[in-house]
Short mmCIF file of C-alpha atoms in Angstrom, two decimals:
data_model
loop_
_atom_site.label_atom_id
_atom_site.label_comp_id
_atom_site.label_asym_id
_atom_site.label_seq_id
_atom_site.Cartn_x
_atom_site.Cartn_y
_atom_site.Cartn_z
CA MET A 281 135.17 84.08 165.29
CA ILE A 282 134.17 83.24 163.92
CA TYR A 283 133.25 82.29 167.45
CA GLN A 284 133.58 84.49 170.29
CA PRO A 285 131.55 82.94 173.32
CA PRO A 286 130.02 85.26 176.31
CA PRO A 287 132.17 84.97 179.37
CA THR A 288 131.71 82.48 181.76
CA PRO A 289 129.21 83.59 184.33
CA ASP A 290 129.62 82.77 187.88
CA SER A 291 128.06 79.63 189.29
CA HIS A 292 125.51 81.58 190.54
CA ASP A 293 124.04 82.40 187.74
CA PHE A 294 123.05 79.14 186.56
CA ASP A 295 120.55 79.63 189.04
CA LEU A 296 118.20 81.81 186.57
CA LEU A 297 118.08 78.68 183.95
CA ASP A 298 119.08 75.45 184.63
CA TRP A 299 120.72 75.44 181.65
CA TYR A 300 122.31 71.80 181.68
CA CYS A 301 118.93 70.26 182.65
CA PHE A 302 117.63 69.67 179.13
CA ASN A 303 114.10 68.62 179.12
CA ASP A 304 112.89 65.84 177.14
CA THR A 305 113.27 67.76 173.97
CA ARG A 306 116.98 67.23 174.18
CA ILE A 307 118.56 66.59 170.73
CA GLU A 308 122.12 65.38 169.91
CA LEU A 309 123.83 67.41 166.86
CA GLN A 310 125.84 65.66 164.29
CA PRO A 311 129.35 66.34 163.26
CA ALA A 312 127.72 67.65 159.73
CA ASP A 313 125.33 69.88 162.11
CA LEU A 314 128.26 71.71 163.57
CA GLN A 315 130.49 72.02 160.60
CA GLN A 316 127.14 73.53 158.62
CA ALA A 317 126.65 76.25 161.23
CA ALA A 318 129.97 76.99 161.29
CA ASN A 319 130.61 77.29 157.40
CA LEU A 320 127.14 79.74 157.75
CA SER A 321 129.05 81.78 160.21
CA GLN A 322 132.18 82.32 158.30
CA SER A 323 130.01 84.46 155.91
CA ILE A 324 128.59 86.66 158.66
CA HIS A 325 131.01 90.04 158.32
CA GLN A 326 129.83 91.61 161.61
CA PRO A 327 132.23 90.19 164.35
CA GLU A 328 129.19 90.41 167.25
CA GLN A 329 126.92 88.64 165.35
CA ARG A 330 129.26 85.41 163.94
CA TRP A 331 128.48 83.46 167.55
CA GLN A 332 124.95 84.18 167.48
CA VAL A 333 124.46 83.24 164.19
CA TYR A 334 126.60 80.01 164.69
CA LEU A 335 124.15 79.41 167.81
CA CYS A 336 120.94 79.65 165.80
CA ALA A 337 122.16 77.64 163.05
CA LEU A 338 122.72 74.83 165.26
CA GLY A 339 119.21 75.55 166.72
CA VAL A 340 117.57 75.16 163.56
CA LEU A 341 119.16 72.08 163.00
CA GLY A 342 118.08 70.54 166.19
CA PHE A 343 114.73 71.80 165.90
CA ALA A 344 114.25 70.07 162.87
CA GLN A 345 115.33 66.86 163.57
CA TRP A 346 113.28 66.92 166.96
CA LEU A 347 110.20 67.90 164.67
CA GLN A 348 110.57 64.97 162.44
CA GLU A 349 111.16 62.73 165.14
CA ARG A 350 108.01 63.44 167.23
CA ASP A 351 105.81 63.71 164.22
CA SER A 352 106.75 62.70 160.90
CA ASN A 353 103.45 63.84 159.34
CA LEU A 354 104.33 67.38 159.97
CA ILE A 355 106.34 68.70 157.33
CA ILE A 356 108.96 71.62 158.02
CA ASN A 357 110.93 73.30 155.82
CA ILE A 358 113.92 75.05 156.72
CA ASN A 359 115.98 75.72 153.55
CA GLN A 360 114.33 79.04 153.23
CA ALA A 361 114.94 80.21 156.91
CA SER A 362 116.31 83.72 156.97
CA ILE A 363 119.57 82.35 159.20
CA TRP A 364 120.83 80.60 156.05
CA GLN A 365 121.20 83.88 153.84
CA PRO A 366 124.05 85.63 154.85
CA PRO A 367 123.37 89.07 153.87
CA HIS A 368 120.18 88.68 156.21
CA ALA A 369 121.77 86.96 158.93
CA ASN A 370 124.55 89.50 158.76
CA LEU A 371 121.76 91.92 159.97
CA VAL A 372 119.33 89.64 162.17
CA ALA A 373 120.84 86.69 164.41
CA ALA A 374 116.91 84.51 164.16
CA ALA A 375 115.74 82.16 162.11
CA CYS A 376 112.80 83.61 160.58
CA LYS A 377 110.42 81.75 157.85
CA ILE A 378 110.78 78.19 158.90
CA GLN A 379 107.84 76.83 157.20
CA VAL A 380 106.31 74.20 159.48
CA GLY A 381 102.96 72.47 157.48
CA ASN A 382 100.86 76.31 157.14
CA PHE A 383 102.72 78.07 160.22
CA GLN A 384 105.67 80.50 160.08
CA VAL A 385 108.17 79.66 163.03
CA CYS A 386 110.72 81.83 164.16
CA LEU A 387 114.01 80.71 166.25
CA VAL A 388 115.74 82.49 168.64
CA THR A 389 118.75 81.65 170.90
CA ALA A 390 117.94 81.48 174.60
CA ASN A 391 120.07 83.41 176.59
CA LYS A 392 122.54 81.12 178.69
CA PHE A 393 123.12 82.95 181.62
CA SER A 394 119.78 84.88 182.23
CA ASN A 395 115.84 84.63 182.48
CA GLN A 396 115.74 87.76 179.98
CA HIS A 397 115.92 86.99 176.75
CA SER A 398 117.12 89.15 173.98
CA PHE A 399 114.68 89.16 170.47
CA PRO A 400 115.64 91.44 167.32
CA PHE A 401 112.97 93.79 167.56
CA ALA A 402 112.40 92.94 163.46
CA VAL A 403 110.96 89.57 163.86
CA PHE A 404 108.07 91.19 165.34
CA ASP A 405 107.80 95.12 163.91
CA VAL A 406 108.78 94.06 160.64
CA PRO A 407 105.47 92.03 158.64
CA GLU A 408 107.89 90.39 156.36
CA LEU A 409 109.23 88.67 159.11
CA ALA A 410 106.59 88.09 161.53
CA ALA A 411 105.43 84.62 162.65
CA HIS A 412 103.13 82.59 164.04
CA PHE A 413 104.94 81.01 166.58
CA TYR A 414 108.38 82.04 168.14
CA VAL A 415 110.59 79.24 169.76
CA LEU A 416 113.24 79.92 172.36
CA MET A 417 116.11 77.63 171.83
CA GLN A 418 118.54 76.24 174.25
CA VAL A 419 121.96 75.35 172.89
CA ASP A 420 124.89 73.61 174.69
CA GLU A 421 127.76 73.81 171.70
CA GLU A 422 130.21 72.08 174.05
CA GLN A 423 127.98 68.99 174.72
CA ASN A 424 126.64 69.11 170.87
CA GLN A 425 123.01 69.31 172.39
CA VAL A 426 120.04 71.55 171.73
CA ALA A 427 116.75 71.56 173.49
CA ILE A 428 113.22 73.74 173.00
CA SER A 429 113.06 76.20 176.03
CA GLY A 430 109.87 77.69 175.53
CA PHE A 431 107.44 79.21 172.66
CA ILE A 432 105.01 81.82 172.44
CA ASN A 433 102.62 82.60 169.30
CA TYR A 434 102.39 86.00 167.73
CA GLU A 435 98.85 87.22 169.40
CA GLN A 436 100.38 86.62 173.15
CA TYR A 437 103.27 88.76 172.15
CA LEU A 438 101.09 91.40 171.22
CA GLN A 439 99.46 91.17 174.64
CA TYR A 440 102.51 91.29 176.26
CA GLN A 441 103.25 94.76 174.42
CA HIS A 442 100.09 95.79 174.89
CA SER A 443 100.73 95.47 178.84
CA ALA A 444 104.05 95.59 179.37
CA HIS A 445 105.06 98.24 176.77
CA PRO A 446 108.82 96.75 175.80
CA GLU A 447 111.01 99.19 174.18
CA ILE A 448 113.84 98.86 171.47
CA GLU A 449 117.24 98.63 173.04
CA SER A 450 119.74 100.42 171.74
CA ASP A 451 121.10 97.22 169.62
CA TRP A 452 117.54 96.83 167.60
CA THR A 453 116.47 94.10 170.19
CA TYR A 454 113.65 93.61 172.67
CA THR A 455 114.22 91.97 176.15
CA LEU A 456 111.53 89.26 176.85
CA PRO A 457 111.23 87.87 180.41
CA GLU A 458 111.00 83.77 179.94
CA SER A 459 107.86 83.95 182.11
CA ILE A 460 106.00 84.56 179.15
CA PHE A 461 107.14 81.65 177.44
CA ASN A 462 104.82 78.60 177.43
CA GLN A 463 107.72 75.69 178.31
CA ASP A 464 104.79 72.80 177.84
CA VAL A 465 106.38 71.67 174.05
CA ASP A 466 103.59 69.10 173.76
CA LYS A 467 101.51 72.27 173.37
CA LEU A 468 103.91 73.52 170.82
CA LEU A 469 103.10 70.23 168.79
CA LEU A 470 99.46 70.17 169.11
CA ASN A 471 99.22 73.42 167.89
CA LEU A 472 101.08 73.00 165.00
CA ARG A 473 99.13 69.83 164.24
CA CYS A 474 95.44 70.94 164.91
CA LEU A 475 95.33 74.88 165.18
CA ASP A 476 94.43 76.45 161.81
CA ALA A 477 97.25 78.76 160.97
CA GLU A 478 94.73 81.51 160.50
CA ALA A 479 93.64 81.79 163.68
CA ILE A 480 96.74 83.86 164.25
CA LEU A 481 96.53 86.72 162.36
CA LEU A 482 99.43 87.95 161.57
CA PRO A 483 100.31 91.53 160.04
CA ILE A 484 100.05 92.54 156.48
CA THR A 485 103.37 93.47 154.50
CA ALA A 486 102.68 96.78 153.51
CA THR A 487 104.68 98.61 150.05
CA ILE A 488 107.16 100.88 151.32
CA PRO A 489 106.73 104.63 149.76
CA THR A 490 109.85 104.84 147.31
CA GLU A 491 110.72 108.33 148.57
CA LYS A 492 111.73 106.29 151.80
CA VAL A 493 113.35 103.58 150.55
CA ILE A 494 115.81 106.23 148.22
CA ALA A 495 116.33 108.29 151.34
CA LEU A 496 117.43 105.62 152.96
CA GLN A 497 119.79 104.48 150.17
CA GLN A 498 121.32 107.84 150.06
CA LYS A 499 121.73 107.83 153.77
CA LEU A 500 123.47 104.27 153.91
CA GLU A 501 125.74 105.56 150.85
CA SER A 502 126.71 108.92 152.90
CA VAL A 503 127.65 106.57 155.55
CA LYS A 504 129.37 103.60 153.71
CA SER A 505 132.78 104.44 154.85
CA GLN A 506 131.75 103.30 158.31
CA LEU A 507 129.81 100.30 157.95
CA GLN A 508 132.79 98.28 158.12
CA THR A 509 133.88 100.04 161.84
CA LYS A 510 130.85 100.93 163.12
CA LYS A 511 127.27 98.66 164.22
CA LEU A 512 124.65 99.63 161.91
CA TRP A 513 122.12 100.63 164.63
CA GLU A 514 124.70 103.54 165.69
CA LEU A 515 124.39 105.19 162.05
CA ILE A 516 120.45 104.46 161.07
CA THR A 517 117.24 104.34 163.47
CA PRO A 518 115.00 101.35 164.30
CA ALA A 519 112.26 102.75 161.76
CA GLU A 520 114.84 103.19 158.92
CA ALA A 521 116.25 99.41 159.65
CA GLN A 522 112.38 98.66 158.87
CA VAL A 523 113.00 100.08 155.58
CA LEU A 524 115.84 98.31 154.86
CA LEU A 525 114.52 94.80 156.08
CA ASN A 526 111.62 94.74 153.79
CA ASN A 527 114.24 95.85 151.14
CA PRO A 528 116.24 92.51 149.68
CA GLU A 529 118.40 94.86 147.25
CA LEU A 530 119.26 97.38 150.36
CA ILE A 531 119.80 94.31 152.37
CA ASN A 532 122.65 92.87 149.90
CA TRP A 533 123.91 96.56 149.28
CA VAL A 534 124.64 96.64 153.02
CA TYR A 535 126.38 92.91 152.94
CA LYS A 536 128.44 93.86 150.40
CA ALA A 537 129.64 97.30 151.56
CA THR A 538 130.06 95.48 155.06
CA THR A 539 132.40 92.48 153.40
CA PRO A 540 136.13 92.84 154.10
CA SER A 541 137.97 94.23 151.81
CA ILE A 542 139.79 91.49 149.39
CA ILE A 543 143.01 94.03 149.56
CA GLN A 544 144.65 93.14 152.92
CA PRO A 545 148.23 94.10 153.66
CA LEU A 546 150.12 90.94 151.98
CA ILE A 547 152.85 88.71 153.91
CA ASN A 548 155.31 89.02 151.40
CA VAL A 549 156.76 85.54 151.58
CA GLY A 550 158.85 86.05 148.34
CA LEU A 551 161.56 87.64 150.54
CA TRP A 552 161.94 84.99 152.88
CA LEU A 553 163.72 83.36 149.94
CA GLN A 554 166.33 85.99 150.17
CA ASN A 555 166.36 85.94 153.66
CA GLN A 556 164.60 89.07 154.11
CA ILE A 557 161.05 90.09 156.12
CA ASP A 558 158.59 92.71 154.91
CA ASN A 559 157.03 95.33 157.08
CA VAL A 560 153.52 93.89 157.13
CA ALA A 561 155.05 90.68 158.65
CA GLN A 562 157.31 92.32 161.41
CA GLU A 563 154.28 94.69 162.47
CA LEU A 564 152.38 91.38 163.10
CA GLY A 565 155.38 89.89 165.23
CA TRP A 566 156.61 87.34 162.51
CA MET A 567 160.16 86.37 162.86
CA LEU A 568 162.13 85.45 159.60
CA MET A 569 163.84 81.68 160.10
CA PRO A 570 167.58 82.20 159.72
CA SER A 571 167.86 78.80 158.05
CA VAL A 572 164.94 76.39 157.68
CA ALA A 573 167.74 73.61 157.23
CA LEU A 574 169.71 74.84 160.45
CA SER A 575 168.45 77.28 162.65
CA GLN A 576 170.83 79.08 165.52
CA MET A 577 168.14 79.77 167.83
CA ARG A 578 167.81 77.17 170.02
CA ASP A 579 164.12 77.22 171.54
CA PHE A 580 163.06 77.65 167.70
CA SER A 581 165.40 75.05 166.64
CA GLU A 582 164.13 72.34 169.20
CA GLY A 583 160.43 72.95 168.25
CA PHE A 584 160.84 72.82 164.65
CA ASP A 585 163.00 69.78 164.20
CA ALA A 586 160.43 67.96 166.28
CA ILE A 587 158.04 69.25 163.50
CA ARG A 588 159.74 68.47 161.00
CA SER A 589 160.91 64.99 162.00
CA THR A 590 157.07 64.46 162.23
CA LEU A 591 156.01 65.76 158.77
CA GLU A 592 158.87 63.55 156.74
CA THR A 593 157.16 60.33 158.67
CA LYS A 594 154.18 61.58 156.59
CA GLY A 595 155.94 61.84 153.23
CA VAL A 596 156.02 65.72 153.55
CA TYR A 597 159.69 66.81 153.18
CA ILE A 598 161.10 70.47 153.02
CA PRO A 599 163.87 71.44 150.41
CA LEU A 600 167.02 72.87 151.92
CA THR A 601 166.19 76.07 149.10
CA ALA A 602 162.95 76.50 151.69
CA GLY A 603 162.21 79.80 153.32
CA GLY A 604 160.24 80.68 156.63
CA ALA A 605 159.04 82.63 159.44
CA PHE A 606 157.05 82.10 162.45
CA ARG A 607 155.20 83.88 165.10
CA ASP A 608 153.35 83.12 168.39
CA LEU A 609 149.43 83.11 168.89
CA ASP A 610 148.59 83.95 172.54
CA SER A 611 144.66 84.03 174.07
CA GLU A 612 142.96 82.80 177.06
CA CYS A 613 142.44 79.29 175.28
CA GLY A 614 145.46 78.42 174.96
CA SER A 615 149.11 79.41 173.03
CA LEU A 616 150.71 77.95 170.15
CA ARG A 617 153.35 78.89 167.72
CA LEU A 618 152.27 79.29 163.62
CA TYR A 619 154.87 78.41 161.29
CA ALA A 620 154.62 79.14 157.41
CA ILE A 621 157.27 77.60 155.01
CA MET A 622 157.43 78.29 151.22
CA TRP A 623 159.65 77.04 148.40
CA ILE A 624 159.31 77.12 144.75
CA LEU A 625 157.69 73.65 143.39
CA ASP A 626 160.10 74.03 139.91
CA GLU A 627 162.20 76.67 139.52
CA THR A 628 162.88 75.47 135.95
CA SER A 629 158.93 75.58 134.71
CA ASP A 630 157.78 77.95 132.61
CA THR A 631 154.82 78.63 134.68
CA GLN A 632 156.51 78.58 138.33
CA GLU A 633 154.33 77.72 141.25
CA TRP A 634 154.84 77.62 144.89
CA VAL A 635 154.08 75.58 148.42
CA LEU A 636 152.91 77.10 151.59
CA LEU A 637 152.84 74.73 154.56
CA ILE A 638 151.59 75.96 157.64
CA ALA A 639 152.39 74.09 160.87
CA LEU A 640 151.39 74.51 164.49
CA GLY A 641 153.23 73.92 167.29
CA SER A 642 153.91 74.46 170.67
CA GLN A 643 155.54 77.63 172.06
CA PRO A 644 158.81 76.46 174.13
CA HIS A 645 157.59 75.36 177.78
CA THR A 646 154.20 75.62 176.96
CA ALA A 647 151.79 72.93 176.65
CA MET A 648 149.96 72.29 172.98
CA PRO A 649 146.16 73.60 173.09
CA GLN A 650 143.33 71.09 172.27
CA ASN A 651 140.54 71.47 170.02
CA ILE A 652 142.49 73.24 167.02
CA LYS A 653 140.77 74.28 163.90
CA LEU A 654 143.28 75.18 160.95
CA GLU A 655 141.48 76.77 157.48
CA ILE A 656 143.73 77.43 154.60
CA HIS A 657 141.81 79.59 151.23
CA ASP A 658 142.24 81.25 148.65
CA ASP A 659 140.15 84.23 147.39
CA THR A 660 137.03 81.92 146.31
CA GLN A 661 137.08 78.51 148.62
CA ILE A 662 138.30 76.64 151.65
CA LEU A 663 141.03 74.51 150.19
CA VAL A 664 142.25 72.86 153.78
CA SER A 665 140.13 72.65 156.82
CA GLU A 666 141.23 70.32 159.61
CA PHE A 667 140.19 70.01 163.27
CA PHE A 668 142.51 68.52 165.64
CA ALA A 669 140.91 67.53 169.58
CA ASP A 670 144.24 66.33 170.71
CA SER A 671 147.28 67.91 169.21
CA SER A 672 149.38 65.57 171.18
CA LYS A 673 148.35 62.75 168.26
CA GLY A 674 149.97 64.34 165.66
CA ILE A 675 151.23 67.77 164.05
CA PRO A 676 148.41 70.01 162.88
CA TYR A 677 149.50 71.31 159.32
CA GLY A 678 147.69 72.07 155.95
CA ARG A 679 149.93 72.45 152.35
CA VAL A 680 148.46 74.02 149.47
CA ILE A 681 150.04 74.84 146.15
CA GLY A 682 149.46 77.99 144.31
CA ASP A 683 151.09 79.90 140.60
CA VAL A 684 153.00 83.15 141.63
CA ASN A 685 149.92 85.28 141.70
CA GLU A 686 147.83 83.26 143.93
CA ARG A 687 147.64 84.36 147.87
CA PHE A 688 146.49 82.18 150.62
CA GLN A 689 144.94 83.16 154.00
CA VAL A 690 145.14 80.88 157.08
CA THR A 691 142.45 80.97 160.18
CA VAL A 692 143.86 79.40 163.28
CA THR A 693 140.77 78.86 165.80
CA ILE A 694 141.97 77.75 169.19
CA GLU A 695 138.88 76.79 171.24
CA ASP A 696 136.59 79.60 170.79
CA ALA A 697 139.65 82.29 170.06
CA VAL A 698 140.19 82.86 166.23
CA PHE A 699 143.02 84.11 164.80
CA GLU A 700 142.66 85.52 161.05
CA ILE A 701 146.31 86.09 159.29
CA PRO A 702 146.73 88.22 156.37
CA PRO A 703 147.26 86.64 153.18
CA PHE A 704 150.55 85.06 152.23
CA GLY A 705 151.86 85.94 148.81
CA MET A 706 154.86 86.22 146.33
CA GLY A 707 154.56 89.71 145.91
CA TRP A 708 156.01 89.81 142.76
CA GLU A 709 154.92 91.83 140.02
#
């Protein structure tokens, strides 16, 4: 998940923020915007961070479009925003360093179900990330819309901090009430047009003592084995996080350390040609197809025959020598059956290649869910990326070809539930 949205609230929660009554800043997002944000979220290693990064990226794209439509004389640059830098976004789900004229702007996604909003403490307390204006963005990903909910400048935040003394939460955030934000977006435009940037004083970036950097680096090395299983705020203090977020080398180090291991359990599809299945596939719930040509399992045969017939109308033919397996994917968003079929492309060739065909079908006596996304990628790039809004109009499938040393990984998304399948490979030495 990539994308795991927060649980759906009770209806009375919407009294706190009339979410769907967007103001006149409402912007319609384009399919390219959604794809750009989705691609970014795929590079985020922290699962709990991916959804927030996705929403924040949509907010940035909508904000840029709104600003250009309202005042084309204002020059906005979102390309250097921190949200587009995966190592940074992996730690801070906010878009810092957006340049509007001479101003630094930071965008944060509003809490959809509350009038209390979480801001990463770093956007205020790390001078490198501090902004003249902090803009709260509403994002309705279901309607592909964003809007500006309110804004506050840095000095106003300092006044609030001085009077309310907000404390850093355990997840490195400040909780700020919506009441301190100015909801008159015309005043935001007026400030960006007319105000002198020097009227809002930002903190000066200070050099972090070398001994603090070395101490943090040593601590990170000592907890490296835990970085993929624990949240960073469980391992280092906010003070140490400030040192980290002021040091690009350490930020990149943490990102690499949290990168999922390339060495993953391999589903050995080479065994399927021998009518065998490996332990990894069995533990994940895969079932070997007795025969791709003719199955004795009635429920399986009826479902797969329909898929095969549909694929043949598209010119996709499965040879009798193919091997395959299937497993069921179940979530609150829907259920389906994932079929994986493989065969050798040319057994007489010196450089053997093999085909992996992934097809999605319904489980027996179960309707096929809508809004399905299928991705197949190798170690370097996405090879297949297809979105199926209405699966009744065709069979979701993808096909890739590789040599015997290549492996392919499959990701299936049903609405907001994401299934990341371990890589398929020949398993030949």
